[in-house]
Amino acid sequence: MSVHIDDTGAYVIDRDPTYFGPILNYLRHGKLVYNKELAEEGVLEEAEFYNITPLIKLIKERIVERDSKSTQVPPKHVYRVLQCQEEELTQMVSTMSDGWKFEQMVNIGSSYSYGTEDQAEFLCVVSKELHTPGSGLGTEQSHKTKQQQQQQQQQQQEEEEASQEEEHEEHEEQEEQEEQGGRQTTPNEWLRE
């Protein structure tokens, strides 16, 4: 990098001033503050040009954090529509559990007589977050996946049992040989005897 000095003795740095503002603010205050429309990669480029190591580290951490947020899959929801009468609304909403959340209520307008009183009917929409392996909140596996896991576990168990049976047979064979004379004879030795 060659140093350029103007007529007044000031250093001339030919860099994009758009990204220099956050660099200057960091040097003044020790905090990274920049406009959200500003590309973090551009600020990183300038921090690397000026070799400001703590700022480089900070910007890289922010870029990683930003990228990890953008790759997260938003949670999926299961929705249910429940039909209920006016007098059941309070009880239904107050007894929702297991992560079910009230979303919307629609008066379907059909009133009917129940005894001597007119009752309105409602449709209530409730939802529950469906936990998927990518969300990190636990898992609800499909029936097919559970079956596959059970089959794999069963197969592993059968293989372990077969292996144990083989070891048991080999052990019995060794004991039998020890009882017969302590050493194993080869097919050639059988012929000689």
GROMACS .gro file of C-alpha atoms in nm:
model
  193
    1MET     CA    1   0.000   0.000   0.000
    2SER     CA    2   0.149   0.329  -0.107
    3VAL     CA    3   0.092   0.639   0.103
    4HIS     CA    4  -0.058   0.941  -0.073
    5ILE     CA    5  -0.036   1.285   0.083
    6ASP     CA    6  -0.218   1.588  -0.059
    7ASP     CA    7  -0.089   1.949  -0.086
    8THR     CA    8  -0.190   2.028   0.274
    9GLY     CA    9  -0.007   1.726   0.416
   10ALA     CA   10  -0.322   1.518   0.480
   11TYR     CA   11  -0.319   1.148   0.406
   12VAL     CA   12  -0.536   1.046   0.111
   13ILE     CA   13  -0.709   0.711   0.152
   14ASP     CA   14  -0.898   0.597  -0.156
   15ARG     CA   15  -1.174   0.388   0.007
   16ASP     CA   16  -1.553   0.386  -0.009
   17PRO     CA   17  -1.683   0.641   0.246
   18THR     CA   18  -2.013   0.451   0.278
   19TYR     CA   19  -1.848   0.182   0.487
   20PHE     CA   20  -1.607   0.411   0.672
   21GLY     CA   21  -1.878   0.556   0.903
   22PRO     CA   22  -1.919   0.237   1.111
   23ILE     CA   23  -1.538   0.202   1.130
   24LEU     CA   24  -1.502   0.558   1.258
   25ASN     CA   25  -1.784   0.512   1.510
   26TYR     CA   26  -1.623   0.191   1.638
   27LEU     CA   27  -1.292   0.369   1.686
   28ARG     CA   28  -1.468   0.655   1.869
   29HIS     CA   29  -1.703   0.453   2.092
   30GLY     CA   30  -1.589   0.091   2.086
   31LYS     CA   31  -1.931  -0.019   1.958
   32LEU     CA   32  -2.035  -0.138   1.616
   33VAL     CA   33  -2.328   0.074   1.501
   34TYR     CA   34  -2.441   0.084   1.140
   35ASN     CA   35  -2.748   0.129   0.924
   36LYS     CA   36  -2.940  -0.197   0.870
   37GLU     CA   37  -2.938  -0.140   0.493
   38LEU     CA   38  -2.558  -0.140   0.497
   39ALA     CA   39  -2.398  -0.471   0.397
   40GLU     CA   40  -2.200  -0.615   0.688
   41GLU     CA   41  -1.959  -0.770   0.439
   42GLY     CA   42  -1.867  -0.418   0.317
   43VAL     CA   43  -1.794  -0.303   0.672
   44LEU     CA   44  -1.590  -0.621   0.724
   45GLU     CA   45  -1.387  -0.544   0.412
   46GLU     CA   46  -1.301  -0.199   0.548
   47ALA     CA   47  -1.217  -0.336   0.896
   48GLU     CA   48  -0.979  -0.583   0.729
   49PHE     CA   49  -0.826  -0.304   0.519
   50TYR     CA   50  -0.753  -0.099   0.833
   51ASN     CA   51  -0.655  -0.418   1.022
   52ILE     CA   52  -0.880  -0.355   1.324
   53THR     CA   53  -0.874  -0.708   1.468
   54PRO     CA   54  -1.143  -0.678   1.741
   55LEU     CA   55  -1.382  -0.518   1.492
   56ILE     CA   56  -1.312  -0.790   1.234
   57LYS     CA   57  -1.399  -1.055   1.494
   58LEU     CA   58  -1.717  -0.871   1.597
   59ILE     CA   59  -1.842  -0.831   1.239
   60LYS     CA   60  -1.771  -1.196   1.156
   61GLU     CA   61  -1.972  -1.304   1.462
   62ARG     CA   62  -2.263  -1.085   1.352
   63ILE     CA   63  -2.251  -1.227   0.999
   64VAL     CA   64  -2.258  -1.584   1.135
   65GLU     CA   65  -2.548  -1.495   1.365
   66ARG     CA   66  -2.739  -1.331   1.079
   67ASP     CA   67  -2.682  -1.626   0.847
   68SER     CA   68  -2.789  -1.880   1.108
   69LYS     CA   69  -3.113  -1.688   1.169
   70SER     CA   70  -3.193  -1.679   0.799
   71THR     CA   71  -3.150  -2.057   0.763
   72GLN     CA   72  -3.381  -2.145   1.052
   73VAL     CA   73  -3.708  -2.295   0.938
   74PRO     CA   74  -4.011  -2.122   1.086
   75PRO     CA   75  -4.217  -2.354   1.306
   76LYS     CA   76  -4.511  -2.536   1.152
   77HIS     CA   77  -4.852  -2.531   1.317
   78VAL     CA   78  -5.138  -2.775   1.340
   79TYR     CA   79  -5.480  -2.611   1.330
   80ARG     CA   80  -5.811  -2.743   1.457
   81VAL     CA   81  -6.157  -2.602   1.412
   82LEU     CA   82  -6.394  -2.672   1.699
   83GLN     CA   83  -6.766  -2.613   1.696
   84CYS     CA   84  -6.917  -2.505   2.025
   85GLN     CA   85  -7.216  -2.336   2.178
   86GLU     CA   86  -7.212  -1.995   2.338
   87GLU     CA   87  -7.228  -2.132   2.692
   88GLU     CA   88  -6.929  -2.362   2.626
   89LEU     CA   89  -6.691  -2.089   2.503
   90THR     CA   90  -6.546  -1.982   2.836
   91GLN     CA   91  -6.487  -2.336   2.953
   92MET     CA   92  -6.329  -2.441   2.623
   93VAL     CA   93  -6.087  -2.149   2.608
   94SER     CA   94  -5.990  -2.174   2.976
   95THR     CA   95  -5.922  -2.549   2.961
   96MET     CA   96  -5.696  -2.551   2.653
   97SER     CA   97  -5.365  -2.718   2.737
   98ASP     CA   98  -5.066  -2.900   2.593
   99GLY     CA   99  -4.954  -2.600   2.387
  100TRP     CA  100  -5.289  -2.536   2.217
  101LYS     CA  101  -5.351  -2.169   2.155
  102PHE     CA  102  -5.674  -1.986   2.072
  103GLU     CA  103  -5.646  -1.824   1.727
  104GLN     CA  104  -5.987  -1.708   1.609
  105MET     CA  105  -6.359  -1.734   1.680
  106VAL     CA  106  -6.629  -1.712   1.414
  107ASN     CA  107  -6.998  -1.675   1.493
  108ILE     CA  108  -7.169  -1.903   1.243
  109GLY     CA  109  -7.496  -1.730   1.319
  110SER     CA  110  -7.713  -2.034   1.346
  111SER     CA  111  -7.906  -1.998   1.663
  112TYR     CA  112  -8.124  -2.271   1.793
  113SER     CA  113  -8.348  -2.311   2.089
  114TYR     CA  114  -8.212  -2.501   2.382
  115GLY     CA  115  -8.488  -2.530   2.634
  116THR     CA  116  -8.632  -2.182   2.662
  117GLU     CA  117  -8.313  -1.994   2.560
  118ASP     CA  118  -8.167  -1.920   2.219
  119GLN     CA  119  -7.803  -2.031   2.186
  120ALA     CA  120  -7.552  -1.914   1.924
  121GLU     CA  121  -7.296  -2.147   1.771
  122PHE     CA  122  -6.932  -2.065   1.710
  123LEU     CA  123  -6.638  -2.208   1.525
  124CYS     CA  124  -6.316  -2.173   1.723
  125VAL     CA  125  -5.979  -2.207   1.553
  126VAL     CA  126  -5.697  -2.330   1.776
  127SER     CA  127  -5.337  -2.407   1.689
  128LYS     CA  128  -5.039  -2.592   1.826
  129GLU     CA  129  -4.678  -2.565   1.721
  130LEU     CA  130  -4.561  -2.885   1.554
  131HIS     CA  131  -4.213  -2.959   1.680
  132THR     CA  132  -3.982  -3.078   1.405
  133PRO     CA  133  -3.623  -3.205   1.429
  134GLY     CA  134  -3.491  -2.878   1.284
  135SER     CA  135  -3.654  -2.659   1.542
  136GLY     CA  136  -3.464  -2.794   1.838
  137LEU     CA  137  -3.777  -2.798   2.053
  138GLY     CA  138  -3.823  -3.174   2.064
  139THR     CA  139  -3.963  -3.403   1.798
  140GLU     CA  140  -4.290  -3.543   1.690
  141GLN     CA  141  -4.205  -3.820   1.450
  142SER     CA  142  -4.423  -3.958   1.181
  143HIS     CA  143  -4.570  -4.304   1.233
  144LYS     CA  144  -4.355  -4.435   0.947
  145THR     CA  145  -4.034  -4.303   1.104
  146LYS     CA  146  -4.121  -4.459   1.439
  147GLN     CA  147  -4.184  -4.794   1.268
  148GLN     CA  148  -3.849  -4.774   1.090
  149GLN     CA  149  -3.670  -4.704   1.419
  150GLN     CA  150  -3.847  -4.992   1.590
  151GLN     CA  151  -3.749  -5.226   1.304
  152GLN     CA  152  -3.386  -5.112   1.328
  153GLN     CA  153  -3.384  -5.166   1.704
  154GLN     CA  154  -3.536  -5.512   1.664
  155GLN     CA  155  -3.279  -5.602   1.398
  156GLN     CA  156  -2.993  -5.484   1.623
  157GLN     CA  157  -3.130  -5.686   1.912
  158GLU     CA  158  -3.156  -6.000   1.696
  159GLU     CA  159  -2.797  -5.951   1.575
  160GLU     CA  160  -2.673  -5.912   1.933
  161GLU     CA  161  -2.858  -6.230   2.040
  162ALA     CA  162  -2.710  -6.423   1.747
  163SER     CA  163  -2.363  -6.298   1.835
  164GLN     CA  164  -2.408  -6.402   2.200
  165GLU     CA  165  -2.531  -6.744   2.091
  166GLU     CA  166  -2.222  -6.790   1.870
  167GLU     CA  167  -1.994  -6.693   2.159
  168HIS     CA  168  -2.175  -6.937   2.387
  169GLU     CA  169  -2.136  -7.221   2.133
  170GLU     CA  170  -1.765  -7.142   2.088
  171HIS     CA  171  -1.718  -7.143   2.466
  172GLU     CA  172  -1.892  -7.482   2.499
  173GLU     CA  173  -1.675  -7.618   2.216
  174GLN     CA  174  -1.360  -7.504   2.396
  175GLU     CA  175  -1.473  -7.665   2.722
  176GLU     CA  176  -1.548  -7.989   2.541
  177GLN     CA  177  -1.204  -7.989   2.381
  178GLU     CA  178  -1.036  -7.924   2.715
  179GLU     CA  179  -1.221  -8.222   2.864
  180GLN     CA  180  -1.105  -8.448   2.577
  181GLY     CA  181  -0.739  -8.386   2.615
  182GLY     CA  182  -0.672  -8.024   2.624
  183ARG     CA  183  -0.576  -7.968   2.266
  184GLN     CA  184  -0.754  -7.944   1.939
  185THR     CA  185  -0.674  -8.192   1.664
  186THR     CA  186  -0.662  -8.103   1.296
  187PRO     CA  187  -0.819  -8.315   1.019
  188ASN     CA  188  -0.468  -8.439   0.921
  189GLU     CA  189  -0.407  -8.564   1.274
  190TRP     CA  190  -0.735  -8.754   1.263
  191LEU     CA  191  -0.606  -8.952   0.968
  192ARG     CA  192  -0.284  -9.041   1.150
  193GLU     CA  193  -0.467  -9.167   1.455
   0.00000   0.00000   0.00000
